[in-house]
């Protein structure tokens, strides 16, 4: 297909639009020596500091079991920030690192929290943050309640709104591993925290293109009238990764693709694509609509021909030109594991807007490329004046929202092929963020950290959203846990687009998965 459109040039602009000035605060990271801190949180904090968006007077405290001085922590974090800093940015990194401190201890030891409390006391008077704190729990989920309880017992979670003092706790996924455990986690957190203090993070919601779903739908008058069953034939959501399980088998063997990607990232994207327009861009108004949408998803039938959800597991294959092992040959994976690395599902939303419109969702590891997109296929024209072969040439319009890595939006449409005969050709209107924002897009964690400091929960997940998503998927997980032979994951070669059975799921409806760039090559 041809790229038809040239872009109106929009000058580079500052993409951060912080509606209110962030207040100075202390950001305390539990799990400071972990991967997330070094790869994502540290660079995100540095970037917002560099842009002057982190209030002067804010500070960072890393916590972990490893004994380290402030200086050692700075040099270890600094090592990860060097790549981020860019040339000539060294002094800025140093200024940022000077605000970073470290407290070591064991998460279940009350003495650690006493030390933390006195350290925070000192730092808060030095930096004058007024006791405003973010505690970021980048730790294994089994420790969430342990840390929360201890923070509460040391009175570190107490707020004093009259003095403008607040305490917020960011919780990384997974929020439980099924419905019951997620409700139990809530009960544990509520022992010391209020829902308004809990920031359940899903980094997909911080991605620019995911946020853009809201602006695209609700700030443009032309899409809303066609965003329904009258005009849309079906919707496909794809989240593909080329990586395998890597060194995360310990976690992934307990999780699998349904918990790792579906319950959170995909459900969130689906809710933004399909929800009703909220009355305002207020956290609870937006989240009310998301919950309503999630509640409208019809329970997935587990039996009968052409089930609505299937799973796959990658076998050995070729990924990015290299031979790679199958999932069960990966280090630390049970050789008989039936954990899924791929899921495809057909969802129905039982509401007026979407009645009769299937949502096909697929997500997997070791697929040929990393790509995420939402593709909306419109209905065929109701009557074609073009007859015979020409009518057969007509493809429906498809609107594609590319979430990553080629962030953008495209719309295919039919045009006449220039020439003496009437022949049709599908063309695309293409918008790429990179053509307009050459600086690149901010990392998801930047936006989310700033929102947390600003007290804006819109892009964080509320307790009821978690519960509804688990409520839908728990019966599937329970059924798969029975290890019935007919539920074993279908195998697909690493580097392919998933099991053939996923193709059949759509073929049974007379449809096919949208061909992604390069798709078909690996099969
Ligand atoms: C994480 C999952 O939440 O998201 C990982 O645990 C996955 O398994 C990752 O690889 C994908 O995130 P992104 O931003 O690379 O699409």
XYZ file of C-alpha atoms and ligand atoms in Angstrom:
539
model
C 0.000 0.000 0.000
C 1.133 3.496 -0.711
C 1.856 6.299 1.692
C -0.333 9.039 0.285
C -0.171 11.825 2.713
C 2.384 14.452 3.438
C 2.207 15.847 6.930
C 1.392 19.331 7.907
C 4.561 20.340 9.634
C 4.096 20.852 13.337
C 7.150 22.220 15.113
C 8.625 20.181 17.915
C 6.868 21.092 21.047
C 7.168 20.265 24.651
C 5.038 17.200 25.078
C 4.647 17.406 28.806
C 1.627 19.339 29.777
C 1.570 19.383 33.532
C -1.580 21.179 34.483
C -0.360 21.981 37.922
C 3.073 22.617 39.326
C 4.330 19.491 41.073
C 4.938 19.896 44.761
C 8.327 18.922 46.161
C 8.261 15.456 47.680
C 10.396 12.487 48.671
C 10.245 9.483 46.351
C 11.154 6.270 48.131
C 11.822 3.258 45.924
C 11.624 -0.211 47.450
C 13.639 -2.578 45.266
C 16.214 0.064 44.379
C 18.835 -2.381 43.199
C 16.338 -4.117 40.905
C 16.052 -4.109 37.171
C 13.043 -1.775 36.999
C 14.768 0.930 39.012
C 17.846 0.872 36.832
C 16.140 0.468 33.460
C 13.008 2.545 33.912
C 12.477 4.436 37.151
C 15.931 6.022 37.462
C 16.001 7.202 33.822
C 12.393 8.442 34.060
C 13.130 10.457 37.215
C 16.298 11.848 35.657
C 14.359 12.912 32.564
C 11.658 14.714 34.447
C 14.287 16.346 36.630
C 16.268 17.382 33.546
C 13.194 19.049 32.083
C 12.600 20.960 35.286
C 9.372 19.051 35.897
C 10.365 17.520 39.213
C 10.005 20.303 41.744
C 13.226 21.745 43.116
C 13.520 20.371 46.608
C 12.423 16.839 45.750
C 14.613 13.901 46.686
C 14.862 10.167 46.044
C 15.568 7.405 48.531
C 16.481 3.944 47.309
C 15.840 1.004 49.651
C 16.986 -2.554 49.412
C 18.457 -5.452 51.296
C 21.977 -4.819 49.973
C 24.077 -2.723 52.342
C 25.166 0.426 50.473
C 26.152 3.962 51.322
C 24.544 6.927 49.548
C 27.707 7.198 47.462
C 27.629 3.553 46.422
C 23.971 3.828 45.465
C 24.687 6.943 43.411
C 27.505 5.302 41.555
C 25.470 2.165 40.829
C 22.427 4.172 39.649
C 24.726 6.605 37.831
C 26.105 3.653 35.847
C 22.631 2.998 34.447
C 21.962 6.681 33.813
C 25.093 7.306 31.769
C 23.547 5.887 28.634
C 20.510 8.113 29.240
C 22.449 11.229 29.897
C 23.614 11.963 26.361
C 26.815 13.819 25.737
C 27.452 16.874 27.774
C 24.716 15.989 30.228
C 27.073 14.751 32.935
C 26.633 17.726 35.285
C 22.853 17.309 35.123
C 23.166 13.622 36.045
C 25.449 14.560 38.932
C 22.988 17.165 40.189
C 20.229 14.571 40.035
C 22.325 11.921 41.775
C 23.142 14.299 44.627
C 19.444 14.164 45.511
C 19.533 10.368 45.693
C 20.030 8.625 49.036
C 19.898 5.073 50.263
C 18.590 3.145 53.255
C 19.373 -0.568 53.605
C 17.357 -3.124 55.537
C 15.186 -6.150 55.524
C 11.581 -5.480 54.442
C 10.096 -7.515 57.275
C 12.210 -5.939 60.005
C 10.430 -3.176 61.961
C 13.839 -1.670 62.823
C 14.349 -0.917 59.129
C 11.223 1.253 59.149
C 12.360 3.055 62.282
C 15.638 3.867 60.523
C 13.744 4.886 57.402
C 11.492 7.140 59.430
C 14.364 9.004 61.038
C 16.210 9.250 57.702
C 13.099 10.644 56.033
C 12.718 13.074 58.916
C 16.253 14.416 58.301
C 15.838 14.603 54.542
C 12.429 16.218 54.769
C 13.771 19.056 56.842
C 16.808 19.446 54.588
C 14.738 19.494 51.381
C 11.547 20.981 52.881
C 9.132 18.595 51.231
C 6.522 19.035 53.948
C 6.364 15.279 54.570
C 4.923 14.577 51.097
C 6.017 11.082 50.072
C 5.670 8.579 47.287
C 6.554 5.007 48.206
C 7.205 3.005 45.049
C 6.906 -0.764 45.599
C 9.087 -2.290 42.904
C 9.334 -5.580 44.800
C 7.935 -9.117 44.534
C 4.163 -9.039 45.092
C 4.366 -11.285 48.148
C 6.092 -8.362 49.874
C 3.412 -5.727 49.128
C 1.429 -6.408 52.314
C 4.589 -6.824 54.414
C 5.937 -3.440 53.377
C 2.550 -1.732 53.589
C 1.915 -3.078 57.110
C 5.331 -1.995 58.310
C 5.005 1.459 56.758
C 1.681 1.774 58.516
C 3.022 0.540 61.859
C 5.849 3.101 61.653
C 3.213 5.783 60.882
C 4.904 6.496 57.577
C 1.617 6.331 55.653
C -0.227 8.860 57.813
C -1.440 11.992 56.004
C -2.286 15.465 57.190
C -4.372 17.064 54.471
C -4.865 20.254 56.461
C -1.114 20.836 56.149
C -0.987 19.750 52.509
C 0.891 16.612 53.461
C 0.124 13.433 51.523
C 1.496 9.911 51.176
C 0.997 7.828 48.023
C 1.994 4.237 47.364
C 2.682 2.999 43.838
C 2.061 -0.717 43.453
C 3.573 -2.557 40.487
C 1.690 -5.417 38.906
C 0.729 -8.202 39.377
C -2.184 -7.233 41.616
C -2.898 -10.757 42.785
C -2.917 -13.841 40.606
C -6.672 -14.368 40.442
C -9.858 -12.748 41.704
C -9.624 -13.956 45.290
C -5.948 -13.081 45.764
C -6.469 -9.610 44.288
C -9.330 -8.944 46.709
C -7.133 -10.228 49.537
C -4.343 -7.869 48.458
C -6.798 -4.974 48.585
C -7.906 -5.967 52.074
C -4.261 -6.056 53.170
C -3.458 -2.661 51.665
C -6.612 -1.104 53.117
C -5.377 -1.946 56.618
C -3.084 1.063 56.332
C -3.994 2.900 53.130
C -6.962 4.577 51.586
C -7.871 3.809 47.934
C -6.940 7.438 47.148
C -3.401 6.664 48.308
C -2.997 3.535 46.184
C -1.570 3.970 42.673
C -1.765 0.614 40.856
C 0.488 1.104 37.912
C 0.113 -0.372 34.433
C 2.857 1.077 32.292
C 0.770 0.666 29.135
C -1.442 3.491 30.363
C 1.614 5.756 30.402
C 2.386 5.080 26.742
C 1.646 8.126 24.624
C -0.230 6.146 22.006
C -2.434 4.461 24.588
C -3.306 7.838 26.102
C -3.895 9.091 22.591
C -6.789 6.641 22.284
C -8.707 8.979 24.583
C -7.806 12.135 22.688
C -8.339 10.512 19.312
C -11.795 9.325 20.253
C -13.034 12.176 22.367
C -11.388 15.281 20.914
C -12.372 14.633 17.294
C -15.959 14.904 16.175
C -15.603 12.666 13.114
C -14.885 9.342 14.800
C -17.504 9.096 17.507
C -20.533 8.814 15.167
C -19.001 5.778 13.444
C -17.553 4.167 16.583
C -20.239 1.517 16.993
C -21.939 -1.592 15.640
C -23.539 0.307 12.759
C -20.219 1.031 11.087
C -17.651 -1.294 12.618
C -17.382 -4.902 11.539
C -14.847 -6.040 14.105
C -11.840 -4.919 16.126
C -8.458 -6.618 16.474
C -5.962 -5.906 19.213
C -2.483 -7.352 18.823
C 0.349 -7.148 21.332
C 3.294 -9.072 19.919
C 6.802 -9.428 21.278
C 9.796 -11.056 19.652
C 11.520 -11.796 22.951
C 11.106 -15.093 24.757
C 10.863 -15.612 28.488
C 14.534 -14.641 28.922
C 15.734 -14.786 32.511
C 12.226 -14.374 33.937
C 11.172 -18.038 34.027
C 10.757 -17.968 37.818
C 8.055 -15.340 37.460
C 6.626 -16.410 34.119
C 6.109 -20.056 35.092
C 3.708 -18.784 37.768
C 2.132 -16.244 35.505
C 1.873 -17.116 31.795
C 0.679 -14.775 29.094
C -2.912 -14.477 30.293
C -1.859 -13.005 33.625
C 1.230 -11.220 32.344
C -0.318 -9.280 29.449
C -4.053 -9.946 29.152
C -5.435 -9.246 32.573
C -3.774 -5.849 32.690
C -2.329 -4.226 29.553
C -4.774 -5.670 27.049
C -7.861 -5.191 29.209
C -6.806 -1.580 29.728
C -6.346 -0.968 26.014
C -9.640 -2.641 25.246
C -11.467 -0.500 27.762
C -10.064 2.724 26.270
C -10.982 1.642 22.744
C -14.521 0.621 23.601
C -15.731 2.605 26.636
C -18.436 5.276 26.525
C -17.318 8.912 26.567
C -16.702 9.980 30.177
C -18.386 13.195 31.269
C -15.033 14.736 32.225
C -11.342 13.932 32.271
C -11.576 13.315 35.969
C -9.928 10.169 37.346
C -13.092 8.600 38.654
C -15.278 9.576 35.710
C -12.803 7.942 33.296
C -12.398 4.883 35.493
C -16.165 4.526 35.974
C -16.532 4.180 32.212
C -13.683 1.681 31.997
C -15.251 -0.477 34.690
C -18.637 -0.317 32.976
C -17.035 -1.501 29.767
C -15.123 -4.323 31.439
C -18.325 -5.445 33.129
C -20.026 -5.697 29.766
C -17.612 -8.366 28.475
C -19.503 -11.607 28.092
C -18.022 -14.491 30.134
C -15.792 -16.584 27.926
C -17.326 -19.938 26.982
C -14.803 -22.663 27.780
C -16.463 -25.590 26.107
C -18.004 -26.406 22.812
C -16.605 -26.165 19.322
C -14.702 -23.022 18.370
C -14.009 -21.943 21.973
C -13.564 -18.253 22.519
C -10.080 -18.389 24.004
C -7.061 -20.491 23.167
C -3.491 -20.629 24.248
C -0.191 -21.473 22.621
C 3.391 -22.127 23.625
C 6.419 -21.458 21.476
C 8.615 -24.331 20.376
C 12.125 -24.067 19.002
C 12.453 -21.836 15.972
C 14.215 -18.904 14.401
C 13.968 -15.511 15.973
C 15.619 -12.485 14.390
C 17.759 -14.785 12.268
C 18.961 -16.909 15.173
C 18.031 -20.378 16.309
C 16.242 -20.190 19.640
C 15.020 -22.897 22.014
C 11.407 -23.656 22.713
C 9.799 -22.412 25.922
C 10.206 -25.726 27.738
C 13.932 -25.791 26.931
C 14.490 -22.330 28.418
C 16.512 -22.187 31.655
C 14.445 -22.785 34.807
C 11.318 -23.789 32.859
C 9.713 -27.126 33.722
C 10.310 -29.348 30.652
C 6.647 -30.433 30.884
C 5.329 -26.948 31.493
C 1.923 -26.151 30.040
C 2.296 -22.434 30.706
C 1.067 -20.388 27.767
C 3.220 -17.887 25.917
C 0.429 -16.933 23.507
C -3.271 -16.218 23.946
C -5.940 -15.454 21.375
C -9.511 -14.665 22.335
C -12.765 -13.526 20.846
C -14.667 -11.187 23.110
C -18.228 -9.922 22.896
C -19.287 -6.762 24.652
C -22.883 -6.965 25.753
C -23.985 -3.384 25.366
C -25.833 -1.271 22.802
C -22.765 0.222 21.179
C -20.977 -3.036 20.458
C -23.740 -5.579 20.087
C -22.640 -8.097 17.424
C -19.114 -6.691 16.997
C -16.422 -9.232 17.909
C -13.182 -8.068 19.472
C -10.337 -10.402 18.541
C -7.343 -10.167 20.811
C -3.956 -11.861 20.506
C -0.760 -11.524 22.414
C 2.352 -13.635 22.476
C 6.054 -13.948 23.005
C 8.575 -15.078 20.388
C 6.452 -13.758 17.554
C 8.400 -12.322 14.621
C 8.386 -8.705 15.727
C 7.596 -6.430 18.616
C 4.468 -4.630 17.622
C 1.245 -3.533 19.276
C -1.759 -2.172 17.475
C -5.489 -1.692 17.564
C -7.111 -2.264 14.170
C -10.709 -1.255 13.550
C -12.237 -2.789 10.458
C -15.263 -0.959 9.156
C -18.192 -2.572 7.402
C -18.351 -2.926 3.664
C -20.314 -0.292 1.769
C -24.024 -1.195 2.011
C -24.482 -1.287 -1.727
C -21.861 -1.316 -4.416
C -22.456 0.375 -7.731
C -19.323 -1.375 -8.948
C -20.189 -4.773 -10.249
C -18.401 -8.039 -10.972
C -14.662 -8.188 -10.491
C -14.515 -4.605 -9.255
C -16.845 -5.267 -6.342
C -14.575 -8.158 -5.367
C -11.615 -5.777 -5.215
C -13.137 -3.601 -2.537
C -11.499 -3.922 0.819
C -13.122 -2.404 3.891
C -11.637 0.671 5.516
C -9.300 -0.161 8.356
C -8.227 2.332 10.975
C -5.042 1.244 12.715
C -3.715 2.800 15.861
C -0.084 1.754 16.144
C 0.785 1.635 19.804
C 4.441 0.704 19.326
C 7.134 0.697 18.097
C 6.069 2.687 14.988
C 3.722 4.932 16.911
C 1.071 6.433 14.689
C -2.329 6.169 13.087
C -3.271 4.987 9.617
C -6.470 4.655 7.648
C -6.852 2.566 4.536
C -9.334 3.597 1.894
C -10.178 2.679 -1.683
C -9.071 4.876 -4.533
C -9.174 4.670 -8.261
C -5.998 3.483 -9.817
C -5.040 6.209 -12.325
C -5.567 5.055 -15.916
C -8.218 4.617 -18.554
C -9.941 1.709 -16.770
C -11.737 1.777 -13.453
C -9.564 -0.207 -11.125
C -9.379 0.099 -7.396
C -6.404 0.261 -5.170
C -6.288 0.401 -1.374
C -4.217 3.344 -0.160
C -3.269 4.490 3.323
C -3.350 7.802 5.089
C -0.425 7.509 7.449
C 0.586 9.518 10.453
C 3.824 8.685 12.267
C 4.668 10.402 15.520
C 8.346 10.343 14.611
C 7.719 12.629 11.610
C 6.269 15.266 13.889
C 7.992 14.708 17.211
C 11.559 14.059 16.203
C 12.709 14.171 19.834
C 10.924 10.879 20.381
C 8.175 10.151 22.836
C 8.566 10.210 26.590
C 8.846 6.940 28.456
C 5.628 5.695 30.011
C 7.086 5.852 33.511
C 7.828 9.586 33.238
C 4.213 10.466 32.761
C 3.010 8.054 35.431
C 5.513 9.216 38.053
C 4.526 12.818 37.428
C 0.840 11.987 37.651
C 1.396 10.240 40.950
C 3.223 13.261 42.368
C 0.436 15.472 41.018
C -2.159 13.246 42.719
C -3.853 12.336 39.445
C -5.122 8.737 39.435
C -6.672 8.819 35.948
C -3.987 6.600 34.433
C -3.788 4.280 37.427
C -6.020 1.292 37.967
C -8.811 1.373 40.518
C -9.618 -1.631 42.709
C -12.846 -2.443 40.881
C -11.123 -2.487 37.474
C -8.704 -5.102 38.766
C -11.503 -7.181 40.236
C -13.648 -7.121 37.098
C -10.710 -8.115 34.870
C -9.784 -10.980 37.192
C -13.454 -11.962 37.455
C -13.528 -12.511 33.701
C -10.281 -14.448 33.483
C -10.280 -16.481 36.706
C -12.651 -19.184 35.349
C -10.289 -19.601 32.378
C -7.264 -19.881 34.658
C -9.057 -22.383 36.882
C -10.014 -24.460 33.917
C -6.471 -24.427 32.523
C -5.159 -25.399 35.946
C -7.124 -28.651 35.654
C -4.549 -29.648 32.997
C -7.086 -31.330 30.746
C -5.392 -32.786 27.648
C -7.737 -30.799 25.367
C -6.617 -27.535 26.995
C -2.886 -28.034 26.460
C -1.384 -25.052 24.670
C -1.031 -25.378 20.919
C 2.549 -25.303 19.799
C 3.923 -22.669 17.426
C 7.475 -22.266 16.208
C 9.386 -19.371 17.735
C 9.474 -16.587 15.153
C 6.022 -17.407 13.709
C 2.792 -15.490 14.287
C 1.323 -18.069 16.671
C -0.591 -21.348 16.374
C -2.681 -22.174 13.308
C -5.642 -22.711 15.621
C -5.768 -18.943 16.164
C -6.210 -18.522 12.405
C -9.019 -21.037 12.501
C -10.762 -19.109 15.250
C -11.198 -16.167 12.854
C -11.660 -18.283 9.754
C -14.724 -19.823 11.424
C -16.203 -16.290 11.384
C -15.149 -15.708 7.773
C -12.377 -13.323 8.883
C -8.618 -13.378 9.195
C -6.089 -11.726 11.400
C -4.837 -8.525 9.927
C -1.557 -9.052 8.178
C 1.133 -7.221 10.027
C 4.201 -6.024 8.194
C 6.328 -9.059 7.347
C 3.575 -11.432 8.401
C 3.303 -14.604 6.430
C 7.034 -14.672 5.859
C 7.802 -16.682 8.950
C 5.132 -19.322 8.460
C 5.430 -6.355 31.169
C 5.413 -7.841 31.076
O 4.372 -5.903 31.961
O 5.286 -5.801 29.869
C 6.510 -8.339 30.164
O 5.612 -8.393 32.373
C 6.407 -7.673 28.820
O 6.440 -9.748 29.999
C 6.334 -6.161 28.983
O 7.561 -8.021 28.075
C 6.053 -5.493 27.656
O 6.147 -4.114 27.822
P 6.516 -3.181 26.594
O 6.437 -1.800 27.154
O 7.895 -3.588 26.158
O 5.513 -3.460 25.549
